[in-house]
């Protein structure tokens, strides 16, 4: 699959999920449980980190195999690397000052400016939404192989 000027097929699916959010204590959003079913977190509720589950679910809806992992950094080994981001590519970020940490975040690239990268992703302020992150937190951009 190569990038074209058309939106990638997974982006309308991801965009349609905007507003899906974590439920309060004692409840669990069944849609997030469904996202988790596409990773090693099968059966987990919405209280765990689910950004990677969301990306796996979106890609799986159109038949693209994701990482199957709940770890955001698992996406660094998926597909092929991109030198520059393109709309809808998978962006992998670090969540700490230590880039060697196992912690991370993953979402779909929307745009960036001089300081901020904007992603559409799951578990962004506990919901599927657009959110900005420091541009220097990017570890890599990936595209299906």
mmCIF file of N, CA and C in Angstrom:
data_model
loop_
_atom_site.group_PDB
_atom_site.id
_atom_site.type_symbol
_atom_site.label_atom_id
_atom_site.label_comp_id
_atom_site.label_asym_id
_atom_site.label_seq_id
_atom_site.Cartn_x
_atom_site.Cartn_y
_atom_site.Cartn_z
ATOM 1 N N UNK A 1 0.856 -1.180 0.000
ATOM 2 C CA UNK A 1 0.000 0.000 0.000
ATOM 3 C C UNK A 1 0.892 1.230 0.000
ATOM 4 N N UNK A 2 0.626 2.133 -0.872
ATOM 5 C CA UNK A 2 1.413 3.361 -0.953
ATOM 6 C C UNK A 2 0.535 4.544 -0.586
ATOM 7 N N UNK A 3 1.180 5.578 -0.125
ATOM 8 C CA UNK A 3 0.442 6.795 0.214
ATOM 9 C C UNK A 3 -0.005 7.504 -1.060
ATOM 10 N N UNK A 4 -1.244 7.942 -1.060
ATOM 11 C CA UNK A 4 -1.753 8.764 -2.149
ATOM 12 C C UNK A 4 -2.353 10.020 -1.528
ATOM 13 N N UNK A 5 -2.912 10.865 -2.347
ATOM 14 C CA UNK A 5 -3.530 12.074 -1.815
ATOM 15 C C UNK A 5 -4.877 11.780 -1.161
ATOM 16 N N UNK A 6 -5.385 10.576 -1.348
ATOM 17 C CA UNK A 6 -6.631 10.200 -0.694
ATOM 18 C C UNK A 6 -6.365 9.833 0.755
ATOM 19 N N UNK A 7 -7.367 10.044 1.598
ATOM 20 C CA UNK A 7 -7.226 9.646 2.997
ATOM 21 C C UNK A 7 -7.105 8.130 3.070
ATOM 22 N N UNK A 8 -6.231 7.626 3.935
ATOM 23 C CA UNK A 8 -6.126 6.183 4.096
ATOM 24 C C UNK A 8 -7.473 5.600 4.552
ATOM 25 N N UNK A 9 -7.745 4.386 4.142
ATOM 26 C CA UNK A 9 -9.056 3.765 4.389
ATOM 27 C C UNK A 9 -9.393 3.651 5.873
ATOM 28 N N UNK A 10 -8.395 3.622 6.749
ATOM 29 C CA UNK A 10 -8.667 3.492 8.182
ATOM 30 C C UNK A 10 -9.057 4.811 8.835
ATOM 31 N N UNK A 11 -8.785 5.943 8.194
ATOM 32 C CA UNK A 11 -9.060 7.220 8.843
ATOM 33 C C UNK A 11 -10.554 7.515 9.024
ATOM 34 N N UNK A 12 -11.430 7.235 8.035
ATOM 35 C CA UNK A 12 -12.861 7.447 8.307
ATOM 36 C C UNK A 12 -13.357 6.582 9.471
ATOM 37 N N UNK A 13 -12.806 5.392 9.608
ATOM 38 C CA UNK A 13 -13.187 4.509 10.719
ATOM 39 C C UNK A 13 -12.753 5.134 12.038
ATOM 40 N N UNK A 14 -11.501 5.583 12.088
ATOM 41 C CA UNK A 14 -10.980 6.205 13.304
ATOM 42 C C UNK A 14 -11.747 7.478 13.645
ATOM 43 N N UNK A 15 -11.995 8.306 12.648
ATOM 44 C CA UNK A 15 -12.713 9.573 12.882
ATOM 45 C C UNK A 15 -14.134 9.337 13.384
ATOM 46 N N UNK A 16 -14.772 8.263 12.922
ATOM 47 C CA UNK A 16 -16.145 7.955 13.343
ATOM 48 C C UNK A 16 -16.208 7.551 14.818
ATOM 49 N N UNK A 17 -15.060 7.204 15.409
ATOM 50 C CA UNK A 17 -15.022 6.785 16.810
ATOM 51 C C UNK A 17 -14.812 7.955 17.774
ATOM 52 N N UNK A 18 -14.630 9.166 17.243
ATOM 53 C CA UNK A 18 -14.430 10.326 18.123
ATOM 54 C C UNK A 18 -15.509 10.384 19.185
ATOM 55 N N UNK A 19 -15.088 10.654 20.404
ATOM 56 C CA UNK A 19 -16.030 10.776 21.509
ATOM 57 C C UNK A 19 -16.204 9.505 22.313
ATOM 58 N N UNK A 20 -15.725 8.365 21.815
ATOM 59 C CA UNK A 20 -15.760 7.137 22.621
ATOM 60 C C UNK A 20 -14.832 7.366 23.801
ATOM 61 N N UNK A 21 -15.369 7.195 25.010
ATOM 62 C CA UNK A 21 -14.560 7.529 26.177
ATOM 63 C C UNK A 21 -14.674 6.512 27.293
ATOM 64 N N UNK A 22 -13.688 6.551 28.158
ATOM 65 C CA UNK A 22 -13.640 5.691 29.340
ATOM 66 C C UNK A 22 -14.819 6.014 30.244
ATOM 67 N N UNK A 23 -15.447 4.976 30.788
ATOM 68 C CA UNK A 23 -16.546 5.159 31.742
ATOM 69 C C UNK A 23 -15.977 5.348 33.147
ATOM 70 N N UNK A 24 -16.831 5.763 34.058
ATOM 71 C CA UNK A 24 -16.427 5.991 35.439
ATOM 72 C C UNK A 24 -16.196 4.688 36.201
ATOM 73 N N UNK A 25 -15.800 4.817 37.468
ATOM 74 C CA UNK A 25 -15.526 3.635 38.299
ATOM 75 C C UNK A 25 -16.725 2.689 38.346
ATOM 76 N N UNK A 26 -16.439 1.406 38.272
ATOM 77 C CA UNK A 26 -17.498 0.398 38.360
ATOM 78 C C UNK A 26 -18.180 0.099 37.037
ATOM 79 N N UNK A 27 -17.829 0.837 35.984
ATOM 80 C CA UNK A 27 -18.407 0.614 34.659
ATOM 81 C C UNK A 27 -17.268 0.481 33.653
ATOM 82 N N UNK A 28 -17.577 -0.080 32.507
ATOM 83 C CA UNK A 28 -16.573 -0.191 31.457
ATOM 84 C C UNK A 28 -17.247 -0.004 30.106
ATOM 85 N N UNK A 29 -16.655 0.816 29.268
ATOM 86 C CA UNK A 29 -17.218 1.067 27.951
ATOM 87 C C UNK A 29 -16.998 -0.172 27.072
ATOM 88 N N UNK A 30 -18.087 -0.807 26.605
ATOM 89 C CA UNK A 30 -17.929 -2.021 25.803
ATOM 90 C C UNK A 30 -17.178 -1.794 24.496
ATOM 91 N N UNK A 31 -17.183 -0.588 23.962
ATOM 92 C CA UNK A 31 -16.463 -0.321 22.727
ATOM 93 C C UNK A 31 -14.951 -0.390 22.969
ATOM 94 N N UNK A 32 -14.495 0.137 24.110
ATOM 95 C CA UNK A 32 -13.070 0.069 24.431
ATOM 96 C C UNK A 32 -12.673 -1.376 24.721
ATOM 97 N N UNK A 33 -13.544 -2.134 25.365
ATOM 98 C CA UNK A 33 -13.293 -3.564 25.566
ATOM 99 C C UNK A 33 -13.138 -4.245 24.199
ATOM 100 N N UNK A 34 -13.930 -3.826 23.217
ATOM 101 C CA UNK A 34 -13.818 -4.355 21.851
ATOM 102 C C UNK A 34 -12.456 -3.994 21.242
ATOM 103 N N UNK A 35 -11.999 -2.749 21.440
ATOM 104 C CA UNK A 35 -10.668 -2.369 20.952
ATOM 105 C C UNK A 35 -9.611 -3.303 21.556
ATOM 106 N N UNK A 36 -9.710 -3.525 22.871
ATOM 107 C CA UNK A 36 -8.727 -4.360 23.566
ATOM 108 C C UNK A 36 -8.721 -5.789 23.039
ATOM 109 N N UNK A 37 -9.835 -6.230 22.484
ATOM 110 C CA UNK A 37 -9.925 -7.574 21.926
ATOM 111 C C UNK A 37 -9.018 -7.792 20.724
ATOM 112 N N UNK A 38 -8.434 -6.716 20.201
ATOM 113 C CA UNK A 38 -7.516 -6.815 19.062
ATOM 114 C C UNK A 38 -6.061 -6.850 19.508
ATOM 115 N N UNK A 39 -5.862 -7.020 20.813
ATOM 116 C CA UNK A 39 -4.506 -7.097 21.369
ATOM 117 C C UNK A 39 -4.446 -8.222 22.393
ATOM 118 N N UNK A 40 -3.329 -8.296 23.076
ATOM 119 C CA UNK A 40 -3.166 -9.273 24.155
ATOM 120 C C UNK A 40 -4.022 -8.911 25.365
ATOM 121 N N UNK A 41 -4.745 -7.812 25.296
ATOM 122 C CA UNK A 41 -5.589 -7.367 26.415
ATOM 123 C C UNK A 41 -7.030 -7.844 26.284
ATOM 124 N N UNK A 42 -7.255 -8.913 25.547
ATOM 125 C CA UNK A 42 -8.609 -9.459 25.379
ATOM 126 C C UNK A 42 -9.253 -9.597 26.750
ATOM 127 N N UNK A 43 -10.457 -9.048 26.884
ATOM 128 C CA UNK A 43 -11.202 -9.174 28.129
ATOM 129 C C UNK A 43 -10.938 -8.076 29.140
ATOM 130 N N UNK A 44 -9.959 -7.208 28.881
ATOM 131 C CA UNK A 44 -9.671 -6.126 29.824
ATOM 132 C C UNK A 44 -10.698 -5.005 29.680
ATOM 133 N N UNK A 45 -10.876 -4.260 30.776
ATOM 134 C CA UNK A 45 -11.843 -3.160 30.766
ATOM 135 C C UNK A 45 -11.194 -1.894 30.195
ATOM 136 N N UNK A 46 -11.875 -0.769 30.389
ATOM 137 C CA UNK A 46 -11.390 0.485 29.804
ATOM 138 C C UNK A 46 -10.468 1.267 30.734
ATOM 139 N N UNK A 47 -10.001 0.660 31.818
ATOM 140 C CA UNK A 47 -9.165 1.377 32.780
ATOM 141 C C UNK A 47 -7.669 1.235 32.494
ATOM 142 N N UNK A 48 -7.307 0.392 31.543
ATOM 143 C CA UNK A 48 -5.904 0.233 31.181
ATOM 144 C C UNK A 48 -5.592 1.169 30.011
ATOM 145 N N UNK A 49 -4.327 1.295 29.676
ATOM 146 C CA UNK A 49 -3.941 2.128 28.528
ATOM 147 C C UNK A 49 -4.396 1.434 27.243
ATOM 148 N N UNK A 50 -5.177 2.126 26.433
ATOM 149 C CA UNK A 50 -5.792 1.491 25.258
ATOM 150 C C UNK A 50 -5.492 2.192 23.938
ATOM 151 N N UNK A 51 -4.447 3.017 23.882
ATOM 152 C CA UNK A 51 -4.120 3.702 22.626
ATOM 153 C C UNK A 51 -3.737 2.707 21.534
ATOM 154 N N UNK A 52 -2.924 1.712 21.863
ATOM 155 C CA UNK A 52 -2.506 0.730 20.858
ATOM 156 C C UNK A 52 -3.674 -0.166 20.460
ATOM 157 N N UNK A 53 -4.536 -0.486 21.415
ATOM 158 C CA UNK A 53 -5.723 -1.285 21.102
ATOM 159 C C UNK A 53 -6.572 -0.580 20.058
ATOM 160 N N UNK A 54 -6.721 0.741 20.190
ATOM 161 C CA UNK A 54 -7.516 1.525 19.243
ATOM 162 C C UNK A 54 -6.917 1.470 17.838
ATOM 163 N N UNK A 55 -5.606 1.658 17.724
ATOM 164 C CA UNK A 55 -4.958 1.625 16.410
ATOM 165 C C UNK A 55 -5.085 0.231 15.793
ATOM 166 N N UNK A 56 -4.856 -0.817 16.584
ATOM 167 C CA UNK A 56 -5.031 -2.188 16.093
ATOM 168 C C UNK A 56 -6.457 -2.415 15.603
ATOM 169 N N UNK A 57 -7.446 -1.942 16.339
ATOM 170 C CA UNK A 57 -8.858 -2.128 15.988
ATOM 171 C C UNK A 57 -9.184 -1.417 14.671
ATOM 172 N N UNK A 58 -8.764 -0.152 14.552
ATOM 173 C CA UNK A 58 -9.061 0.620 13.336
ATOM 174 C C UNK A 58 -8.486 -0.056 12.094
ATOM 175 N N UNK A 59 -7.239 -0.458 12.162
ATOM 176 C CA UNK A 59 -6.611 -1.106 11.010
ATOM 177 C C UNK A 59 -7.260 -2.465 10.729
ATOM 178 N N UNK A 60 -7.579 -3.184 11.785
ATOM 179 C CA UNK A 60 -8.203 -4.495 11.627
ATOM 180 C C UNK A 60 -9.561 -4.433 10.943
ATOM 181 N N UNK A 61 -10.259 -3.316 11.099
ATOM 182 C CA UNK A 61 -11.582 -3.158 10.481
ATOM 183 C C UNK A 61 -11.511 -3.209 8.961
ATOM 184 N N UNK A 62 -10.344 -2.891 8.387
ATOM 185 C CA UNK A 62 -10.206 -2.936 6.926
ATOM 186 C C UNK A 62 -9.236 -4.041 6.490
ATOM 187 N N UNK A 63 -8.954 -4.954 7.418
ATOM 188 C CA UNK A 63 -8.158 -6.116 7.063
ATOM 189 C C UNK A 63 -6.657 -5.934 7.107
ATOM 190 N N UNK A 64 -6.182 -4.862 7.725
ATOM 191 C CA UNK A 64 -4.736 -4.678 7.877
ATOM 192 C C UNK A 64 -4.335 -5.184 9.250
ATOM 193 N N UNK A 65 -3.374 -6.073 9.267
ATOM 194 C CA UNK A 65 -2.911 -6.639 10.530
ATOM 195 C C UNK A 65 -2.053 -5.622 11.256
ATOM 196 N N UNK A 66 -2.405 -5.365 12.509
ATOM 197 C CA UNK A 66 -1.613 -4.466 13.341
ATOM 198 C C UNK A 66 -0.531 -5.244 14.065
ATOM 199 N N UNK A 67 -0.137 -4.759 15.229
ATOM 200 C CA UNK A 67 0.899 -5.439 16.005
ATOM 201 C C UNK A 67 0.321 -6.520 16.908
ATOM 202 N N UNK A 68 -0.963 -6.413 17.247
ATOM 203 C CA UNK A 68 -1.559 -7.338 18.197
ATOM 204 C C UNK A 68 -1.095 -7.090 19.618
ATOM 205 N N UNK A 69 -0.320 -6.040 19.809
ATOM 206 C CA UNK A 69 0.239 -5.718 21.118
ATOM 207 C C UNK A 69 -0.434 -4.476 21.686
ATOM 208 N N UNK A 70 -0.521 -4.449 23.017
ATOM 209 C CA UNK A 70 -1.054 -3.274 23.699
ATOM 210 C C UNK A 70 0.031 -2.238 23.965
ATOM 211 N N UNK A 71 1.278 -2.578 23.656
ATOM 212 C CA UNK A 71 2.370 -1.630 23.879
ATOM 213 C C UNK A 71 2.494 -0.667 22.695
ATOM 214 N N UNK A 72 2.431 0.611 22.987
ATOM 215 C CA UNK A 72 2.514 1.629 21.929
ATOM 216 C C UNK A 72 3.795 1.486 21.119
ATOM 217 N N UNK A 73 4.891 1.195 21.781
ATOM 218 C CA UNK A 73 6.177 1.119 21.076
ATOM 219 C C UNK A 73 6.296 -0.107 20.175
ATOM 220 N N UNK A 74 5.357 -1.044 20.288
ATOM 221 C CA UNK A 74 5.387 -2.200 19.383
ATOM 222 C C UNK A 74 5.241 -1.744 17.931
ATOM 223 N N UNK A 75 4.644 -0.582 17.724
ATOM 224 C CA UNK A 75 4.422 -0.062 16.373
ATOM 225 C C UNK A 75 5.718 0.379 15.703
ATOM 226 N N UNK A 76 6.789 0.550 16.468
ATOM 227 C CA UNK A 76 8.073 0.932 15.879
ATOM 228 C C UNK A 76 8.645 -0.182 15.001
ATOM 229 N N UNK A 77 8.159 -1.410 15.186
ATOM 230 C CA UNK A 77 8.618 -2.554 14.394
ATOM 231 C C UNK A 77 7.588 -2.992 13.358
ATOM 232 N N UNK A 78 6.528 -2.236 13.180
ATOM 233 C CA UNK A 78 5.419 -2.607 12.305
ATOM 234 C C UNK A 78 5.533 -1.871 10.971
ATOM 235 N N UNK A 79 5.077 -2.522 9.918
ATOM 236 C CA UNK A 79 5.022 -1.859 8.612
ATOM 237 C C UNK A 79 6.385 -1.405 8.150
ATOM 238 N N UNK A 80 6.396 -0.229 7.557
ATOM 239 C CA UNK A 80 7.666 0.327 7.097
ATOM 240 C C UNK A 80 7.808 1.749 7.629
ATOM 241 N N UNK A 81 9.051 2.172 7.858
ATOM 242 C CA UNK A 81 9.264 3.523 8.382
ATOM 243 C C UNK A 81 9.037 4.582 7.312
ATOM 244 N N UNK A 82 8.622 5.743 7.756
ATOM 245 C CA UNK A 82 8.490 6.908 6.877
ATOM 246 C C UNK A 82 9.490 7.968 7.338
ATOM 247 N N UNK A 83 10.152 8.584 6.396
ATOM 248 C CA UNK A 83 11.073 9.677 6.741
ATOM 249 C C UNK A 83 10.296 10.900 7.220
ATOM 250 N N UNK A 84 9.180 11.152 6.549
ATOM 251 C CA UNK A 84 8.322 12.293 6.889
ATOM 252 C C UNK A 84 6.901 11.781 7.103
ATOM 253 N N UNK A 85 6.160 12.417 8.005
ATOM 254 C CA UNK A 85 4.789 11.952 8.248
ATOM 255 C C UNK A 85 3.863 12.283 7.078
ATOM 256 N N UNK A 86 2.876 11.423 6.885
ATOM 257 C CA UNK A 86 1.786 11.678 5.947
ATOM 258 C C UNK A 86 0.486 11.474 6.699
ATOM 259 N N UNK A 87 -0.552 12.153 6.238
ATOM 260 C CA UNK A 87 -1.850 12.087 6.900
ATOM 261 C C UNK A 87 -2.266 10.632 7.113
ATOM 262 N N UNK A 88 -2.599 10.315 8.371
ATOM 263 C CA UNK A 88 -3.094 8.988 8.701
ATOM 264 C C UNK A 88 -2.034 7.976 9.064
ATOM 265 N N UNK A 89 -0.750 8.327 8.895
ATOM 266 C CA UNK A 89 0.277 7.347 9.261
ATOM 267 C C UNK A 89 0.253 7.131 10.770
ATOM 268 N N UNK A 90 0.822 6.023 11.192
ATOM 269 C CA UNK A 90 0.916 5.703 12.607
ATOM 270 C C UNK A 90 2.116 6.456 13.173
ATOM 271 N N UNK A 91 1.863 7.255 14.202
ATOM 272 C CA UNK A 91 2.923 8.014 14.864
ATOM 273 C C UNK A 91 3.147 7.420 16.246
ATOM 274 N N UNK A 92 4.411 7.157 16.563
ATOM 275 C CA UNK A 92 4.776 6.578 17.851
ATOM 276 C C UNK A 92 5.547 7.629 18.641
ATOM 277 N N UNK A 93 5.101 7.856 19.870
ATOM 278 C CA UNK A 93 5.694 8.883 20.720
ATOM 279 C C UNK A 93 6.242 8.269 22.001
ATOM 280 N N UNK A 94 7.197 8.961 22.595
ATOM 281 C CA UNK A 94 7.636 8.608 23.937
ATOM 282 C C UNK A 94 6.755 9.353 24.935
ATOM 283 N N UNK A 95 6.546 8.764 26.098
ATOM 284 C CA UNK A 95 5.729 9.424 27.113
ATOM 285 C C UNK A 95 6.581 9.986 28.232
ATOM 286 N N UNK A 96 7.878 9.807 28.145
ATOM 287 C CA UNK A 96 8.757 10.273 29.213
ATOM 288 C C UNK A 96 9.981 10.938 28.595
ATOM 289 N N UNK A 97 10.765 11.598 29.429
ATOM 290 C CA UNK A 97 11.985 12.236 28.949
ATOM 291 C C UNK A 97 13.006 11.205 28.483
ATOM 292 N N UNK A 98 12.869 9.971 28.974
ATOM 293 C CA UNK A 98 13.816 8.915 28.615
ATOM 294 C C UNK A 98 13.306 8.162 27.397
ATOM 295 N N UNK A 99 13.879 8.408 26.199
ATOM 296 C CA UNK A 99 13.404 7.732 24.999
ATOM 297 C C UNK A 99 13.584 6.208 25.050
ATOM 298 N N UNK A 100 14.427 5.716 25.956
ATOM 299 C CA UNK A 100 14.646 4.273 26.080
ATOM 300 C C UNK A 100 13.567 3.598 26.935
ATOM 301 N N UNK A 101 12.716 4.384 27.578
ATOM 302 C CA UNK A 101 11.649 3.820 28.402
ATOM 303 C C UNK A 101 10.721 2.958 27.546
ATOM 304 N N UNK A 102 10.055 1.998 28.157
ATOM 305 C CA UNK A 102 9.097 1.164 27.428
ATOM 306 C C UNK A 102 7.781 1.911 27.210
ATOM 307 N N UNK A 103 7.562 2.977 27.949
ATOM 308 C CA UNK A 103 6.288 3.695 27.866
ATOM 309 C C UNK A 103 6.214 4.525 26.587
ATOM 310 N N UNK A 104 5.018 4.605 26.043
ATOM 311 C CA UNK A 104 4.844 5.388 24.833
ATOM 312 C C UNK A 104 3.392 5.696 24.573
ATOM 313 N N UNK A 105 3.149 6.252 23.410
ATOM 314 C CA UNK A 105 1.793 6.554 22.959
ATOM 315 C C UNK A 105 1.777 6.365 21.444
ATOM 316 N N UNK A 106 0.630 5.978 20.915
ATOM 317 C CA UNK A 106 0.506 5.780 19.475
ATOM 318 C C UNK A 106 -0.840 6.323 19.013
ATOM 319 N N UNK A 107 -0.844 6.904 17.827
ATOM 320 C CA UNK A 107 -2.073 7.418 17.242
ATOM 321 C C UNK A 107 -1.848 7.685 15.763
ATOM 322 N N UNK A 108 -2.882 8.226 15.131
ATOM 323 C CA UNK A 108 -2.808 8.528 13.709
ATOM 324 C C UNK A 108 -2.460 10.004 13.510
ATOM 325 N N UNK A 109 -1.453 10.238 12.678
ATOM 326 C CA UNK A 109 -0.960 11.586 12.407
ATOM 327 C C UNK A 109 -2.003 12.406 11.656
ATOM 328 N N UNK A 110 -2.224 13.635 12.139
ATOM 329 C CA UNK A 110 -3.107 14.580 11.452
ATOM 330 C C UNK A 110 -2.301 15.714 10.814
ATOM 331 N N UNK A 111 -1.430 16.351 11.614
ATOM 332 C CA UNK A 111 -0.636 17.486 11.132
ATOM 333 C C UNK A 111 0.349 17.867 12.233
ATOM 334 N N UNK A 112 1.247 18.782 11.904
ATOM 335 C CA UNK A 112 2.143 19.316 12.923
ATOM 336 C C UNK A 112 2.531 20.743 12.572
ATOM 337 N N UNK A 113 3.021 21.449 13.583
ATOM 338 C CA UNK A 113 3.598 22.767 13.375
ATOM 339 C C UNK A 113 5.011 22.736 13.958
ATOM 340 N N UNK A 114 5.588 23.864 14.233
ATOM 341 C CA UNK A 114 6.987 23.912 14.670
ATOM 342 C C UNK A 114 7.219 23.217 16.013
ATOM 343 N N UNK A 115 6.194 23.127 16.850
ATOM 344 C CA UNK A 115 6.386 22.586 18.194
ATOM 345 C C UNK A 115 5.468 21.431 18.546
ATOM 346 N N UNK A 116 4.370 21.255 17.816
ATOM 347 C CA UNK A 116 3.330 20.320 18.230
ATOM 348 C C UNK A 116 2.934 19.377 17.099
ATOM 349 N N UNK A 117 2.761 18.115 17.452
ATOM 350 C CA UNK A 117 2.204 17.128 16.532
ATOM 351 C C UNK A 117 0.786 16.833 17.013
ATOM 352 N N UNK A 118 -0.154 16.761 16.068
ATOM 353 C CA UNK A 118 -1.553 16.514 16.398
ATOM 354 C C UNK A 118 -1.931 15.121 15.920
ATOM 355 N N UNK A 119 -2.429 14.322 16.856
ATOM 356 C CA UNK A 119 -2.819 12.952 16.560
ATOM 357 C C UNK A 119 -4.295 12.746 16.818
ATOM 358 N N UNK A 120 -4.891 11.840 16.057
ATOM 359 C CA UNK A 120 -6.200 11.290 16.385
ATOM 360 C C UNK A 120 -5.898 9.935 16.987
ATOM 361 N N UNK A 121 -6.360 9.713 18.200
ATOM 362 C CA UNK A 121 -6.046 8.448 18.838
ATOM 363 C C UNK A 121 -6.968 8.129 19.979
ATOM 364 N N UNK A 122 -6.823 6.917 20.474
ATOM 365 C CA UNK A 122 -7.570 6.465 21.637
ATOM 366 C C UNK A 122 -6.796 6.752 22.904
ATOM 367 N N UNK A 123 -7.531 6.862 24.000
ATOM 368 C CA UNK A 123 -6.948 7.139 25.311
ATOM 369 C C UNK A 123 -6.182 8.452 25.322
ATOM 370 N N UNK A 124 -6.717 9.434 24.615
ATOM 371 C CA UNK A 124 -6.179 10.791 24.637
ATOM 372 C C UNK A 124 -7.127 11.600 25.511
ATOM 373 N N UNK A 125 -6.687 11.895 26.722
ATOM 374 C CA UNK A 125 -7.557 12.459 27.762
ATOM 375 C C UNK A 125 -8.767 11.543 27.968
ATOM 376 N N UNK A 126 -8.494 10.236 27.975
ATOM 377 C CA UNK A 126 -9.463 9.176 28.256
ATOM 378 C C UNK A 126 -10.536 9.006 27.196
ATOM 379 N N UNK A 127 -10.290 9.505 25.979
ATOM 380 C CA UNK A 127 -11.268 9.318 24.910
ATOM 381 C C UNK A 127 -10.589 9.288 23.551
ATOM 382 N N UNK A 128 -11.376 8.942 22.524
ATOM 383 C CA UNK A 128 -10.906 9.039 21.144
ATOM 384 C C UNK A 128 -11.117 10.491 20.732
ATOM 385 N N UNK A 129 -10.021 11.155 20.431
ATOM 386 C CA UNK A 129 -10.090 12.577 20.095
ATOM 387 C C UNK A 129 -8.791 13.020 19.452
ATOM 388 N N UNK A 130 -8.783 14.234 18.969
ATOM 389 C CA UNK A 130 -7.559 14.876 18.483
ATOM 390 C C UNK A 130 -6.874 15.514 19.680
ATOM 391 N N UNK A 131 -5.546 15.400 19.721
ATOM 392 C CA UNK A 131 -4.794 16.014 20.805
ATOM 393 C C UNK A 131 -3.385 16.324 20.327
ATOM 394 N N UNK A 132 -2.832 17.411 20.839
ATOM 395 C CA UNK A 132 -1.483 17.807 20.488
ATOM 396 C C UNK A 132 -0.466 17.306 21.496
ATOM 397 N N UNK A 133 0.723 16.965 20.991
ATOM 398 C CA UNK A 133 1.837 16.487 21.806
ATOM 399 C C UNK A 133 3.100 17.228 21.364
ATOM 400 N N UNK A 134 4.113 17.288 22.224
ATOM 401 C CA UNK A 134 5.360 17.936 21.803
ATOM 402 C C UNK A 134 5.955 17.228 20.588
ATOM 403 N N UNK A 135 6.337 17.993 19.595
ATOM 404 C CA UNK A 135 6.893 17.425 18.374
ATOM 405 C C UNK A 135 8.161 16.614 18.660
ATOM 406 N N UNK A 136 8.919 17.025 19.671
ATOM 407 C CA UNK A 136 10.158 16.306 19.972
ATOM 408 C C UNK A 136 9.927 14.970 20.693
ATOM 409 N N UNK A 137 8.666 14.600 20.938
ATOM 410 C CA UNK A 137 8.377 13.303 21.556
ATOM 411 C C UNK A 137 8.194 12.195 20.514
ATOM 412 N N UNK A 138 8.251 12.542 19.228
ATOM 413 C CA UNK A 138 8.058 11.550 18.167
ATOM 414 C C UNK A 138 9.251 10.608 18.099
ATOM 415 N N UNK A 139 8.957 9.307 18.107
ATOM 416 C CA UNK A 139 9.993 8.275 17.948
ATOM 417 C C UNK A 139 10.030 7.763 16.506
ATOM 418 N N UNK A 140 8.876 7.810 15.830
ATOM 419 C CA UNK A 140 8.856 7.324 14.447
ATOM 420 C C UNK A 140 7.473 7.394 13.831
ATOM 421 N N UNK A 141 7.461 7.325 12.510
ATOM 422 C CA UNK A 141 6.234 7.276 11.715
ATOM 423 C C UNK A 141 6.247 5.971 10.931
ATOM 424 N N UNK A 142 5.092 5.300 10.883
ATOM 425 C CA UNK A 142 5.024 3.999 10.214
ATOM 426 C C UNK A 142 3.840 3.952 9.250
ATOM 427 N N UNK A 143 3.982 3.104 8.242
ATOM 428 C CA UNK A 143 2.953 2.913 7.208
ATOM 429 C C UNK A 143 2.838 1.421 6.955
ATOM 430 N N UNK A 144 1.642 0.922 6.635
ATOM 431 C CA UNK A 144 1.541 -0.525 6.355
ATOM 432 C C UNK A 144 2.536 -0.952 5.289
ATOM 433 N N UNK A 145 3.107 -2.131 5.469
ATOM 434 C CA UNK A 145 4.109 -2.628 4.515
ATOM 435 C C UNK A 145 3.450 -3.042 3.209
#
